Coordinates of C-alpha atoms and ligand atoms in Angstrom, one line a residue:
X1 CA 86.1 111.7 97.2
X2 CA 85.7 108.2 97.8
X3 CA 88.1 107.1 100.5
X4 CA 89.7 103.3 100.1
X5 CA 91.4 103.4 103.5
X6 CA 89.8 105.2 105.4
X7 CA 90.8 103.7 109.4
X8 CA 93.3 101.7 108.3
X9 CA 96.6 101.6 109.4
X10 CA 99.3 100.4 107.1
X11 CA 103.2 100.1 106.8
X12 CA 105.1 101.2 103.8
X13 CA 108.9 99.9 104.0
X14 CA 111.5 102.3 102.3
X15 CA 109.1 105.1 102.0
X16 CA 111.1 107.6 102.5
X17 CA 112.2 108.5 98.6
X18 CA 110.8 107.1 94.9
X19 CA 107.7 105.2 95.0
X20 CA 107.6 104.0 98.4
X21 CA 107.3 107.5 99.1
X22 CA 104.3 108.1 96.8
X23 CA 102.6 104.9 98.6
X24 CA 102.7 106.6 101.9
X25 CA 101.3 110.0 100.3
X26 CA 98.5 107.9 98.2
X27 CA 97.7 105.9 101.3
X28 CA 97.3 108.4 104.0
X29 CA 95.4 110.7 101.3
X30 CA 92.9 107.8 101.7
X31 CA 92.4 108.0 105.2
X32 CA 95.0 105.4 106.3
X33 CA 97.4 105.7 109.0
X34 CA 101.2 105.1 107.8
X35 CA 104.1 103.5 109.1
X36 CA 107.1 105.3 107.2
X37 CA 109.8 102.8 107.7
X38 CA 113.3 103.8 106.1
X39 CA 116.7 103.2 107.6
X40 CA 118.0 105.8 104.4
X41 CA 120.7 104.6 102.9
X42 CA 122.6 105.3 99.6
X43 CA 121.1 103.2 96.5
X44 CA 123.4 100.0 97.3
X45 CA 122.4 99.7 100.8
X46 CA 125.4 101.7 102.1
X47 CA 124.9 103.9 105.3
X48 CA 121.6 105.2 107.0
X49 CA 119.8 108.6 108.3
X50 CA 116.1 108.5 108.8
X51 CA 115.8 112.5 107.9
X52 CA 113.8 112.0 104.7
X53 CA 111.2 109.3 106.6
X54 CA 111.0 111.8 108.9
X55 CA 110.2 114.4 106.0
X56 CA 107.5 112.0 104.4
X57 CA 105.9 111.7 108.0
X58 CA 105.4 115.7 108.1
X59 CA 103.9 115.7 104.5
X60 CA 101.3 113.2 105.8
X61 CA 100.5 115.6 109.1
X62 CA 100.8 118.4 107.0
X63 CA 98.1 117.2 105.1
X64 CA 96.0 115.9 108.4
X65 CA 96.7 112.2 108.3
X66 CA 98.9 110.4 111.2
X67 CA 101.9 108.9 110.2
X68 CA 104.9 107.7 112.5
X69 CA 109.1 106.6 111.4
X70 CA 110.2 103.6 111.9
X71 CA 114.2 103.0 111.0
X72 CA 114.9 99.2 111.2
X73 CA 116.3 97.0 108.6
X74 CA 113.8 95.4 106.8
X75 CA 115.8 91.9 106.5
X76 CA 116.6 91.5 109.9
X77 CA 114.4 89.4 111.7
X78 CA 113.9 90.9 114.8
X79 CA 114.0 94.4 112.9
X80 CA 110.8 93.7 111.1
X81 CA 109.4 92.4 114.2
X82 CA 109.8 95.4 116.1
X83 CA 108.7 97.7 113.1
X84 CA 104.8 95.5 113.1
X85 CA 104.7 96.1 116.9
X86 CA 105.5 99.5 116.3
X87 CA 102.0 99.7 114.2
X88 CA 100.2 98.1 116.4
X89 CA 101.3 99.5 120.0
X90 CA 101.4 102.7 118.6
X91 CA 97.9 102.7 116.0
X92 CA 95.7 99.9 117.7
X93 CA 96.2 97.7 114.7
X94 CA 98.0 96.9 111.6
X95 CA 96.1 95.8 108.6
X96 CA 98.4 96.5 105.5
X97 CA 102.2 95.8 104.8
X98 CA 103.7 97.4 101.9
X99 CA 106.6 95.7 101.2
X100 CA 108.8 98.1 98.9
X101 CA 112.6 98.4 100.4
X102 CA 115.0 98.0 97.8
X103 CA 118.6 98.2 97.0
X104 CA 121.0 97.5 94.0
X105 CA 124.3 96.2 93.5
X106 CA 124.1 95.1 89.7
X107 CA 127.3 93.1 88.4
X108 CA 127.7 90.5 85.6
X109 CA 127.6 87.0 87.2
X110 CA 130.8 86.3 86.8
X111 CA 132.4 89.1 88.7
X112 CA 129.4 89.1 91.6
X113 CA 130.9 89.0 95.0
X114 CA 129.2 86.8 97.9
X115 CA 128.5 90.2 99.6
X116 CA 126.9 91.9 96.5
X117 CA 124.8 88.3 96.3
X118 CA 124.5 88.6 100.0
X119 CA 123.2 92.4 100.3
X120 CA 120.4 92.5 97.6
X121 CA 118.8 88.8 98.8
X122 CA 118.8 90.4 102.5
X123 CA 117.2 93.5 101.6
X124 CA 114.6 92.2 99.3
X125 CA 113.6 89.0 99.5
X126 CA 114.5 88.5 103.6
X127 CA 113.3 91.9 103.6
X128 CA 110.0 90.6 102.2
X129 CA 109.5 87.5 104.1
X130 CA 110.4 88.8 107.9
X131 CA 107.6 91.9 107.6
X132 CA 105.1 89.6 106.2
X133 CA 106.1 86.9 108.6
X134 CA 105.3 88.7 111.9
X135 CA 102.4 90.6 110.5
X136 CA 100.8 86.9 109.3
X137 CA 101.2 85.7 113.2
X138 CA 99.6 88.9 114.2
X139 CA 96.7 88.5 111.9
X140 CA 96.6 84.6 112.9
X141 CA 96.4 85.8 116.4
X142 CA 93.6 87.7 115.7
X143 CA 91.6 85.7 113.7
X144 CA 92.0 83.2 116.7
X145 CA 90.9 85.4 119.2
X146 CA 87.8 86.7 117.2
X147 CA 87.4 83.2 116.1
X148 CA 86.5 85.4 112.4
X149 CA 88.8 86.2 109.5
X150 CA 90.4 89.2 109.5
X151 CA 91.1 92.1 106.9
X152 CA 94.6 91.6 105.9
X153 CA 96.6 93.0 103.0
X154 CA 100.1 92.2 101.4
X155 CA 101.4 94.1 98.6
X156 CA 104.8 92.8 97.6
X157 CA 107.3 94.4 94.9
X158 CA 108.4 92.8 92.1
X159 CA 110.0 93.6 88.9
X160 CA 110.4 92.7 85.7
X161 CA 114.3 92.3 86.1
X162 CA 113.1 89.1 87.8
X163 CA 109.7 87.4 86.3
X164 CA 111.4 88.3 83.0
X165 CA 115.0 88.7 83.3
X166 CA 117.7 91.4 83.2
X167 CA 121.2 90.8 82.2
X168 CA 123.4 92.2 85.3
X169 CA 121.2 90.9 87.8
X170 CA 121.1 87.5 88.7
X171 CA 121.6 88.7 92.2
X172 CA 118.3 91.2 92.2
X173 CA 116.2 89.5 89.7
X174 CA 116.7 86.0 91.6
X175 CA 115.4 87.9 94.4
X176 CA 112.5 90.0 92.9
X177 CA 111.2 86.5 91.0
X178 CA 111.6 84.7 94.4
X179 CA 109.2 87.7 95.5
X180 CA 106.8 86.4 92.7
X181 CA 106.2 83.0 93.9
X182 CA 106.8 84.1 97.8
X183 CA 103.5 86.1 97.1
X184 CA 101.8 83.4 95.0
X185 CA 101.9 80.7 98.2
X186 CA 101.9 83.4 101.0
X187 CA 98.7 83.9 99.2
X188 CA 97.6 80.5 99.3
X189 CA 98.2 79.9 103.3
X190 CA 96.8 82.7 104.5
X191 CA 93.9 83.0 101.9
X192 CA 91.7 81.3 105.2
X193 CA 92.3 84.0 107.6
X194 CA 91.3 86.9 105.3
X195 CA 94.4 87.8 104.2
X196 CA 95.1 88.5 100.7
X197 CA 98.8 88.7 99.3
X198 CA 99.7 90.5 95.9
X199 CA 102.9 91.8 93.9
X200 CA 103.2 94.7 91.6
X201 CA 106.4 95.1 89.6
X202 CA 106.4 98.8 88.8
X203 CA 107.9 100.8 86.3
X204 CA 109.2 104.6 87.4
X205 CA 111.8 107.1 86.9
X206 CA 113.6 107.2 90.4
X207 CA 117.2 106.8 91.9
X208 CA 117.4 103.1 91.3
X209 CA 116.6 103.9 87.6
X210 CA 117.5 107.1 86.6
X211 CA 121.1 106.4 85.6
X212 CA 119.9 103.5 82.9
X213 CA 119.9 106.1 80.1
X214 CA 118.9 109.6 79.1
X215 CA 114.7 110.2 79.7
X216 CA 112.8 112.7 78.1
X217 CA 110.7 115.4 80.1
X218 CA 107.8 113.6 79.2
X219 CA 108.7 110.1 79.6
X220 CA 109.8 111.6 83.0
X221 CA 106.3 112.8 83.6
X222 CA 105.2 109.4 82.4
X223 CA 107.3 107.3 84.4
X224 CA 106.6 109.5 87.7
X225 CA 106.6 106.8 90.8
X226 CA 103.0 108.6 91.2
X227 CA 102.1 106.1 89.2
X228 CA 102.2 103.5 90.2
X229 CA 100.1 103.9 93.4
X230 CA 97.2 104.1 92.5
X231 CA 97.5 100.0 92.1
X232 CA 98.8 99.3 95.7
X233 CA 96.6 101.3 97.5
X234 CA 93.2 100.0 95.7
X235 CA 94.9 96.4 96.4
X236 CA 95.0 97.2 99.7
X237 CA 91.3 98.2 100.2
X238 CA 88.3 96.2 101.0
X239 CA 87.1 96.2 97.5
X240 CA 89.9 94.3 96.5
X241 CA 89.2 90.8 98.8
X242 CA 88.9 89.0 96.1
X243 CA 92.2 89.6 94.4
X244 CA 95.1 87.7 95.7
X245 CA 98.4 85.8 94.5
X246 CA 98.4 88.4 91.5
X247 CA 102.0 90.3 90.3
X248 CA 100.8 93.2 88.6
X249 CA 102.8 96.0 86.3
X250 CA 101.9 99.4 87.3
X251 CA 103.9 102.5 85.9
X252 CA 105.4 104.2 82.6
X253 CA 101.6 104.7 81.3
X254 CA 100.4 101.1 82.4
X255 CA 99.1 98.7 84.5
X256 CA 98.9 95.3 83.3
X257 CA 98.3 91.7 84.8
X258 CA 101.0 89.5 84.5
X259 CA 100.3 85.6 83.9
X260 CA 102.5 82.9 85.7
X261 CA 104.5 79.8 84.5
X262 CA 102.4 77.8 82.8
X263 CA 103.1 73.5 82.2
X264 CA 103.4 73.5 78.3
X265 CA 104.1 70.5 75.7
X266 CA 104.9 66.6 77.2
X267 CA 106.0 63.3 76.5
X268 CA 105.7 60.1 78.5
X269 CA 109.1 59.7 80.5
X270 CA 111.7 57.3 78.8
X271 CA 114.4 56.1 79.9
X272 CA 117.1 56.4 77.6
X273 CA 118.4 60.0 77.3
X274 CA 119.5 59.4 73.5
X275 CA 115.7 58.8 73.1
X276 CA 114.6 61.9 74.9
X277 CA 117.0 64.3 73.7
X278 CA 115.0 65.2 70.4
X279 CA 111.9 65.0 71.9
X280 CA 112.9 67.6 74.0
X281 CA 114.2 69.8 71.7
X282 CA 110.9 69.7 69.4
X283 CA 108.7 70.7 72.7
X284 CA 111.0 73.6 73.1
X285 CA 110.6 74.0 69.5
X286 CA 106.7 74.3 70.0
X287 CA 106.0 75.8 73.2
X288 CA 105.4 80.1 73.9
X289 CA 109.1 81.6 74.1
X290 CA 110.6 82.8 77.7
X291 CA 109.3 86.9 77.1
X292 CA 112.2 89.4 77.0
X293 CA 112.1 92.7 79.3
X294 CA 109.0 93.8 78.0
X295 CA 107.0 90.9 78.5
X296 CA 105.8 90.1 75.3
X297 CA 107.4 86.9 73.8
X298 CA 110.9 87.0 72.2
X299 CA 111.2 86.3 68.2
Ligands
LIG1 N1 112.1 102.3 89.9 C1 111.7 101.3 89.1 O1 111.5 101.4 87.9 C2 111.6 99.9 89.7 C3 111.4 98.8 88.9 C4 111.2 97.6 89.4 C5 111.2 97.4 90.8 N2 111.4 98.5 91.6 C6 111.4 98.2 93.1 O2 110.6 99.2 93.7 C7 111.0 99.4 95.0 C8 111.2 100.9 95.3 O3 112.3 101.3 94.4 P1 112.6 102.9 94.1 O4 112.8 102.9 92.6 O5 111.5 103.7 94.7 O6 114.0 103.1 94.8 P2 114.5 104.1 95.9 O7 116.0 103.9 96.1 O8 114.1 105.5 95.5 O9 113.7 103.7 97.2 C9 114.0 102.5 97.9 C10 114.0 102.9 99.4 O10 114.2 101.7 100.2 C11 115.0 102.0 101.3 N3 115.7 100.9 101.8 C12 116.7 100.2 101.3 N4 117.1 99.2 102.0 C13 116.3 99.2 103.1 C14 116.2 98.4 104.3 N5 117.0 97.3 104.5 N6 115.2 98.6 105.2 C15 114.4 99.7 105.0 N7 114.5 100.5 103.9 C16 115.4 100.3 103.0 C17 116.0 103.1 100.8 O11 116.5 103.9 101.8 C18 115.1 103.9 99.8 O12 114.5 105.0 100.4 C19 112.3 98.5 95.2 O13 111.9 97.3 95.8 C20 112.7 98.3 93.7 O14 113.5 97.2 93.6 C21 111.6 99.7 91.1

C-alpha cells in the first residue's frame, strides 16, 4: 500500500466523532502522526469531555500509529496556539492542519440571537483562522530559517449551506462561505513558502445531519463520513503541491470541484439610477442563476 503521509505529523480539529474522526483514522493509516484535538461538546457547542478524543487516540495506537489529545477551543486565540505547539514540542514538527471543528445553532434570521450568531462564527470561522494563523507563522519561521519553502498543508471545511445557501442558516452558512474565500487568499499569501491551502465541503450522515430527515440503510452506507477522507488526506500529501485555493465536495457517492464567483454581464457606469435600473435587470436576466443546494443552477 502506497503511503501518502508517511512521517508526517498533522492536526485534525474536532476529531473526536463524525468525519473528523475518520480524518484522523485515514490519516494515521497513512503513516502520519495525529493531533486529535476535541474539547467534546454537545452538537451546539454546549459542554465538553475529551473521552471520545481520547478513544480516537487508542484506535490510532491500536493500530501502530502515534497520535496525542489535545482539548482546547479551536476559536480561541491562544487555544489554537497552544494546540500547534502541542504538535510541534511534542512530534518535532507540524506540517498539516485539518481544520474540521464544527457546531450548529440553526434558527430563521429573524429569531437568531447575538449569541447563536456569536457561537457558530467563533467555532468555525475564528476556529478556522486562529489554527491556520499560528501554524502559517510556524511554517514562515521555518522557511526563514532554511531560507527554502517548506511542505505545508491546509485543509479547510466548507459546506454547501454556505457557497450555496441554506435557509436557517445565515449564522453557519455566513461562516462556512467566509471559509470559502478565507482558503482562497490564505492560499494566495502563503502559496511562496510552500504552503498550499484547500476546502472540501463534505456531504455525510453524522450527528450534525442525522436529524434532517429519515435516511435509508443504504444512503446511510453512502453517506458514511468514511467518505469523505479519502479527499483530505490525498490533499494533504506531497502529490498534491500543486492544488491549492480549491473547495471541493467529497461525500454521499461524490467528489466534485466546485468553481468560484465568476464577473458576468456589464455596462459602462451611468449616472442616473432611472437609467441603470433596467439595464440591471436585463444582465440579471442573462447571466448563470445563483445554484440551489445542490449546486446545479436553479430554474
Ligand atoms: N455532516 C455533514 O454532512 C456536513 C456537511 C457540511 C459541512 N460539515 C462540516 O464538517 C465538519 C464536521 O462535522 P460532523 O458532521 O462530523 O459533525 P460532528 O458534530 O460529528 O463533529 C464535529 C466535532 O467538532 C467538535 N467541536 C465543536 N466545537 C469545537 C471547538 N470549539 N473546538 C474543538 N472541537 C470542537 C465537536 O466536539 C465534534 O466532535 C463541521 O465543520 C461541519 O460543519 C458537515
Amino acid at each position: 500500500m502506497t503511503l501518502l503521509c508517511e512521517g508526517k505529523v498533522a492536526i485534525v480539529t474536532g476529531a473526536a466523532r463524525g468525519i473528523g474522526r475518520e480524518h484522523a483514522l485515514l490519516f494515521a493509516k497513512h503513516g502520519a502522526k495525529v493531533v486529535v484535538n476535541d474539547l467534546g461538546g454537545a452538537v451546539d457547542g454546549s459542554g465538553g469531555d475529551t473521552t471520545p478524543a481520547q478513544e480516537v487516540a487508542h484506535e490510532i495506537e491500536a493500530m501502530g500509529g502515534e497520535a496525542i489529545v489535545n482539548g482546547d477551543d479551536v476559536g480561541n486565540f491562544d487555544g489554537a496556539k497552544n494546540m500547534v505547539d502541542q504538535a510541534i514540542n511534542h512530534f518535532g514538527q507540524l506540517d498539516i492542519l485539518v481544520n474540521n471543528a464544527g457546531i450548529l445553532r440553526d434558527r430563521m434570521l429573524v429569531n437568531m440571537t447575538e449569541e447563536e450568531w456569536d457561537a457558530v462564527i467563533h467555532v468555525h470561522l475564528k476556529g478556522t483562522f486562529a489554527p491556520t494563523r499560528h501554524a502559517a507563522a510556524y511554517w514562515r519561521a521555518m522557511s526563514k530559517q532554511n531560507d527554502a519553502p517548506v511542505f505545508g498543508r491546509v485543509i479547510n471545511t466548507s459546506s454547501t449551506s454556505g457557497i450555496y445557501g441554506n435557509v436557517g442558516q445565515t449564522n453557519y452558512g455566513a461562516a462556512k462561505a467566509g471559509i470559502a474565500s478565507f482558503t482562497i487568499i490564505a492560499a494566495r499569501e502563503l502559496g511562496r513558502l510552500g504552503v498550499t491551502v484547500n476546502a472540501i465541503s463534505p456531504s455525510a450522515y453524522t450527528r450534525m445531519t442525522d436529524y434532517l430527515r429519515e435516511y435509508t440503510e443504504d444512503e446511510i452506507e453512502e453517506r458514511a463520513p468514511a467518505w469523505v477522507s479519502p479527499t483530505v488526506v490525498w490533499l494533504a500529501s506531497e502529490e498534491a503541491g500543486d492544488i491549492t485555493g480549491r473547495v471541493i465536495q467529497a461525500g454521499a457517492g461524490m467528489v466534485a470541484v466546485c468553481e468560484g464567483w465568476r464577473r458576468g454581464d456589464e455596462v459602462e457606469a451611468m449616472a442616473d439610477p432611472v437609467a441603470l435600473g433596467p439595464k440591471i435587470r436585463e444582465m440579471c436576466g442573462k447571466v448563470r442563476k445563483n445554484s440551489g443546494m445542490d449546486g446545479f443552477e436553479l430554474d
